[in-house]
């Protein structure tokens, strides 16, 4: 019961974090984008499609681990699983395409590693389900969903990274707040990726 409450708590936290981030893109107006959009390119439609499919993966991923559905309604579980896999592959491939529009190498490399890890773990999860290796399927789907949640973890880590920056610089802002925020935003995907990898592997080993 406690685990169930934690899971639904994580679900609510994820929605609280991701919905405000998504809101500007619901207008389909590049001027409202949170990142700089290069006009005359496919960057904005690629970004919107990536975000939309990632959100579907997030929702279906959560319900994949609900025992009431997984154990008692296997048809629904399989259907949600197919939607999840399809959404991850669409979003992951779009993310790879969007890397060419990244602002700098740090962000580009982070999104490259995250996208490849997301696609690979999801593919392994799908393959092990097809071959009936259900214990391995469970492990790989946990890894895959851990990659799905990196966007959530990254945003939750922003205050922590800001605090660490201030500590390392003697609680001063030598180059201004804008530079500080820019440096933090450059590394949040790396931070979220590392954190989720550690948590997921710990959870799998604990099982």
Tab-separated table of C-alpha atoms in Angstrom:
chain	number	residue	atom	x	y	z
A	1	UNK	CA	0.000	0.000	0.000
A	2	UNK	CA	2.847	2.369	0.862
A	3	UNK	CA	4.582	1.642	-2.465
A	4	UNK	CA	1.321	2.332	-4.297
A	5	UNK	CA	0.988	5.722	-2.599
A	6	UNK	CA	4.586	6.609	-3.462
A	7	UNK	CA	3.975	5.618	-7.084
A	8	UNK	CA	0.877	7.776	-7.437
A	9	UNK	CA	2.682	10.574	-5.617
A	10	UNK	CA	5.445	10.367	-8.218
A	11	UNK	CA	2.788	10.424	-10.928
A	12	UNK	CA	1.275	13.645	-9.556
A	13	UNK	CA	4.686	15.269	-9.098
A	14	UNK	CA	5.561	14.407	-12.697
A	15	UNK	CA	2.385	16.058	-13.969
A	16	UNK	CA	2.985	19.160	-11.835
A	17	UNK	CA	6.507	19.447	-13.229
A	18	UNK	CA	5.850	18.640	-16.888
A	19	UNK	CA	2.505	20.355	-17.604
A	20	UNK	CA	3.769	23.931	-17.028
A	21	UNK	CA	6.771	23.097	-19.218
A	22	UNK	CA	4.484	21.838	-21.993
A	23	UNK	CA	1.968	24.691	-21.786
A	24	UNK	CA	3.787	27.150	-24.119
A	25	UNK	CA	3.979	24.512	-26.842
A	26	UNK	CA	0.233	23.884	-26.804
A	27	UNK	CA	-0.178	27.235	-28.586
A	28	UNK	CA	1.870	25.885	-31.528
A	29	UNK	CA	3.504	29.316	-31.713
A	30	UNK	CA	7.337	29.242	-32.009
A	31	UNK	CA	7.460	32.635	-30.291
A	32	UNK	CA	6.339	30.940	-27.054
A	33	UNK	CA	9.081	28.321	-27.152
A	34	UNK	CA	11.261	27.994	-24.056
A	35	UNK	CA	14.336	27.613	-26.255
A	36	UNK	CA	15.572	29.661	-29.181
A	37	UNK	CA	14.015	28.474	-32.431
A	38	UNK	CA	15.900	28.780	-35.705
A	39	UNK	CA	13.399	30.186	-38.175
A	40	UNK	CA	12.915	28.486	-41.515
A	41	UNK	CA	13.862	25.060	-40.151
A	42	UNK	CA	12.049	21.945	-38.935
A	43	UNK	CA	13.249	22.549	-35.377
A	44	UNK	CA	9.921	23.696	-33.908
A	45	UNK	CA	7.636	20.965	-35.368
A	46	UNK	CA	10.247	18.347	-34.415
A	47	UNK	CA	10.339	19.735	-30.877
A	48	UNK	CA	6.554	19.840	-30.471
A	49	UNK	CA	6.135	16.295	-31.809
A	50	UNK	CA	8.938	15.089	-29.513
A	51	UNK	CA	7.308	16.665	-26.453
A	52	UNK	CA	3.831	15.340	-27.313
A	53	UNK	CA	5.004	11.755	-27.880
A	54	UNK	CA	7.196	11.884	-24.765
A	55	UNK	CA	4.158	12.942	-22.719
A	56	UNK	CA	2.190	9.954	-24.047
A	57	UNK	CA	5.124	7.714	-23.105
A	58	UNK	CA	5.140	9.231	-19.627
A	59	UNK	CA	1.422	8.571	-19.045
A	60	UNK	CA	1.342	5.052	-20.474
A	61	UNK	CA	4.621	4.210	-18.755
A	62	UNK	CA	3.171	4.954	-15.328
A	63	UNK	CA	0.186	2.676	-15.900
A	64	UNK	CA	2.452	-0.137	-17.117
A	65	UNK	CA	3.561	-0.664	-13.525
A	66	UNK	CA	0.124	-0.623	-11.893
A	67	UNK	CA	-0.401	-4.187	-10.615
A	68	UNK	CA	-4.182	-3.954	-10.864
A	69	UNK	CA	-3.806	-3.509	-14.627
A	70	UNK	CA	-0.688	-5.621	-15.188
A	71	UNK	CA	-1.955	-8.705	-13.348
A	72	UNK	CA	-5.729	-8.527	-13.673
A	73	UNK	CA	-6.144	-6.895	-17.091
A	74	UNK	CA	-3.295	-8.213	-19.263
A	75	UNK	CA	-4.935	-7.064	-22.505
A	76	UNK	CA	-4.956	-3.476	-21.335
A	77	UNK	CA	-1.393	-3.880	-20.085
A	78	UNK	CA	-0.241	-5.138	-23.493
A	79	UNK	CA	-2.110	-2.364	-25.299
A	80	UNK	CA	-0.569	0.313	-23.081
A	81	UNK	CA	2.802	-1.348	-23.559
A	82	UNK	CA	2.522	-1.088	-27.341
A	83	UNK	CA	1.500	2.569	-27.090
A	84	UNK	CA	4.434	3.204	-24.754
A	85	UNK	CA	6.945	1.529	-27.074
A	86	UNK	CA	5.593	3.354	-30.129
A	87	UNK	CA	5.680	6.704	-28.290
A	88	UNK	CA	9.230	6.160	-27.054
A	89	UNK	CA	10.513	5.278	-30.507
A	90	UNK	CA	8.817	8.288	-32.088
A	91	UNK	CA	9.983	10.667	-29.356
A	92	UNK	CA	13.476	9.174	-29.183
A	93	UNK	CA	14.052	9.409	-32.937
A	94	UNK	CA	12.731	12.974	-32.993
A	95	UNK	CA	15.069	13.804	-30.130
A	96	UNK	CA	18.009	12.490	-32.166
A	97	UNK	CA	16.969	14.736	-35.055
A	98	UNK	CA	16.641	17.722	-32.712
A	99	UNK	CA	20.234	17.320	-31.503
A	100	UNK	CA	21.441	19.151	-34.610
A	101	UNK	CA	19.708	22.273	-33.296
A	102	UNK	CA	21.219	22.081	-29.790
A	103	UNK	CA	22.737	25.294	-28.479
A	104	UNK	CA	26.087	23.752	-27.517
A	105	UNK	CA	28.052	20.504	-27.328
A	106	UNK	CA	27.188	19.847	-23.669
A	107	UNK	CA	23.460	19.816	-24.364
A	108	UNK	CA	23.851	17.951	-27.653
A	109	UNK	CA	25.926	15.165	-26.087
A	110	UNK	CA	23.518	14.819	-23.144
A	111	UNK	CA	20.497	14.482	-25.417
A	112	UNK	CA	22.398	12.069	-27.668
A	113	UNK	CA	23.244	9.713	-24.790
A	114	UNK	CA	19.756	10.013	-23.294
A	115	UNK	CA	18.027	9.350	-26.628
A	116	UNK	CA	20.183	6.307	-27.414
A	117	UNK	CA	19.755	4.906	-23.891
A	118	UNK	CA	15.986	5.484	-24.057
A	119	UNK	CA	15.631	3.775	-27.437
A	120	UNK	CA	17.883	0.858	-26.502
A	121	UNK	CA	16.254	0.090	-23.139
A	122	UNK	CA	12.782	0.314	-24.667
A	123	UNK	CA	13.777	-1.985	-27.534
A	124	UNK	CA	15.205	-4.514	-25.046
A	125	UNK	CA	12.015	-4.311	-23.014
A	126	UNK	CA	9.922	-4.977	-26.106
A	127	UNK	CA	12.111	-7.852	-27.335
A	128	UNK	CA	12.143	-9.647	-23.983
A	129	UNK	CA	8.344	-9.405	-23.834
A	130	UNK	CA	8.040	-10.916	-27.305
A	131	UNK	CA	10.367	-13.800	-26.404
A	132	UNK	CA	8.590	-14.474	-23.096
A	133	UNK	CA	11.527	-13.457	-20.868
A	134	UNK	CA	9.240	-11.673	-18.454
A	135	UNK	CA	11.694	-11.130	-15.611
A	136	UNK	CA	14.169	-9.527	-18.013
A	137	UNK	CA	11.270	-7.644	-19.592
A	138	UNK	CA	10.411	-6.133	-16.226
A	139	UNK	CA	14.010	-5.029	-15.647
A	140	UNK	CA	14.409	-3.433	-19.053
A	141	UNK	CA	11.078	-1.648	-18.816
A	142	UNK	CA	12.105	-0.224	-15.456
A	143	UNK	CA	15.303	1.020	-17.108
A	144	UNK	CA	13.344	2.428	-20.032
A	145	UNK	CA	10.874	4.249	-17.802
A	146	UNK	CA	13.794	5.587	-15.790
A	147	UNK	CA	14.980	7.263	-18.997
A	148	UNK	CA	11.443	8.562	-19.596
A	149	UNK	CA	11.561	10.281	-16.202
A	150	UNK	CA	14.887	12.044	-16.842
A	151	UNK	CA	13.038	15.177	-18.004
A	152	UNK	CA	11.240	15.261	-14.641
A	153	UNK	CA	14.364	14.625	-12.559
A	154	UNK	CA	16.337	17.240	-14.485
A	155	UNK	CA	13.856	19.983	-13.635
A	156	UNK	CA	13.585	18.926	-10.003
A	157	UNK	CA	17.391	19.106	-9.736
A	158	UNK	CA	17.615	22.746	-10.843
A	159	UNK	CA	17.367	24.179	-7.267
A	160	UNK	CA	19.950	21.635	-6.059
A	161	UNK	CA	22.380	22.525	-8.841
A	162	UNK	CA	21.892	26.245	-8.210
A	163	UNK	CA	22.680	25.724	-4.514
A	164	UNK	CA	25.802	23.702	-5.385
A	165	UNK	CA	26.919	26.458	-7.747
A	166	UNK	CA	26.581	29.068	-5.004
A	167	UNK	CA	28.446	26.868	-2.513
A	168	UNK	CA	31.319	26.216	-4.920
A	169	UNK	CA	31.593	29.956	-5.632
A	170	UNK	CA	31.535	31.054	-2.007
A	171	UNK	CA	27.835	32.040	-2.138
A	172	UNK	CA	28.615	34.708	-4.727
A	173	UNK	CA	27.505	35.268	-8.317
A	174	UNK	CA	30.709	36.347	-10.077
A	175	UNK	CA	29.231	36.589	-13.583
A	176	UNK	CA	25.583	37.375	-12.926
A	177	UNK	CA	22.465	35.280	-12.397
A	178	UNK	CA	21.804	34.830	-16.107
A	179	UNK	CA	25.166	33.101	-16.581
A	180	UNK	CA	24.539	30.910	-13.538
A	181	UNK	CA	21.158	29.738	-14.822
A	182	UNK	CA	22.631	29.139	-18.271
A	183	UNK	CA	25.396	26.935	-16.859
A	184	UNK	CA	22.931	24.966	-14.748
A	185	UNK	CA	20.582	24.410	-17.698
A	186	UNK	CA	23.523	23.106	-19.705
A	187	UNK	CA	24.060	20.199	-17.302
A	188	UNK	CA	20.593	19.342	-15.970
A	189	UNK	CA	20.031	16.520	-18.487
A	190	UNK	CA	23.374	14.962	-17.520
A	191	UNK	CA	22.450	15.301	-13.844
A	192	UNK	CA	18.999	13.767	-14.361
A	193	UNK	CA	20.442	10.962	-16.455
A	194	UNK	CA	23.045	10.021	-13.848
A	195	UNK	CA	20.577	10.255	-10.951
A	196	UNK	CA	17.954	8.103	-12.649
A	197	UNK	CA	20.526	5.529	-13.745
A	198	UNK	CA	21.752	5.119	-10.169
A	199	UNK	CA	18.222	4.907	-8.712
A	200	UNK	CA	16.993	2.442	-11.339
A	201	UNK	CA	19.960	0.085	-11.039
A	202	UNK	CA	19.702	0.222	-7.241
A	203	UNK	CA	15.981	-0.628	-7.445
A	204	UNK	CA	16.670	-3.568	-9.776
A	205	UNK	CA	19.459	-4.933	-7.573
A	206	UNK	CA	17.267	-4.536	-4.488
A	207	UNK	CA	14.593	-6.719	-6.098
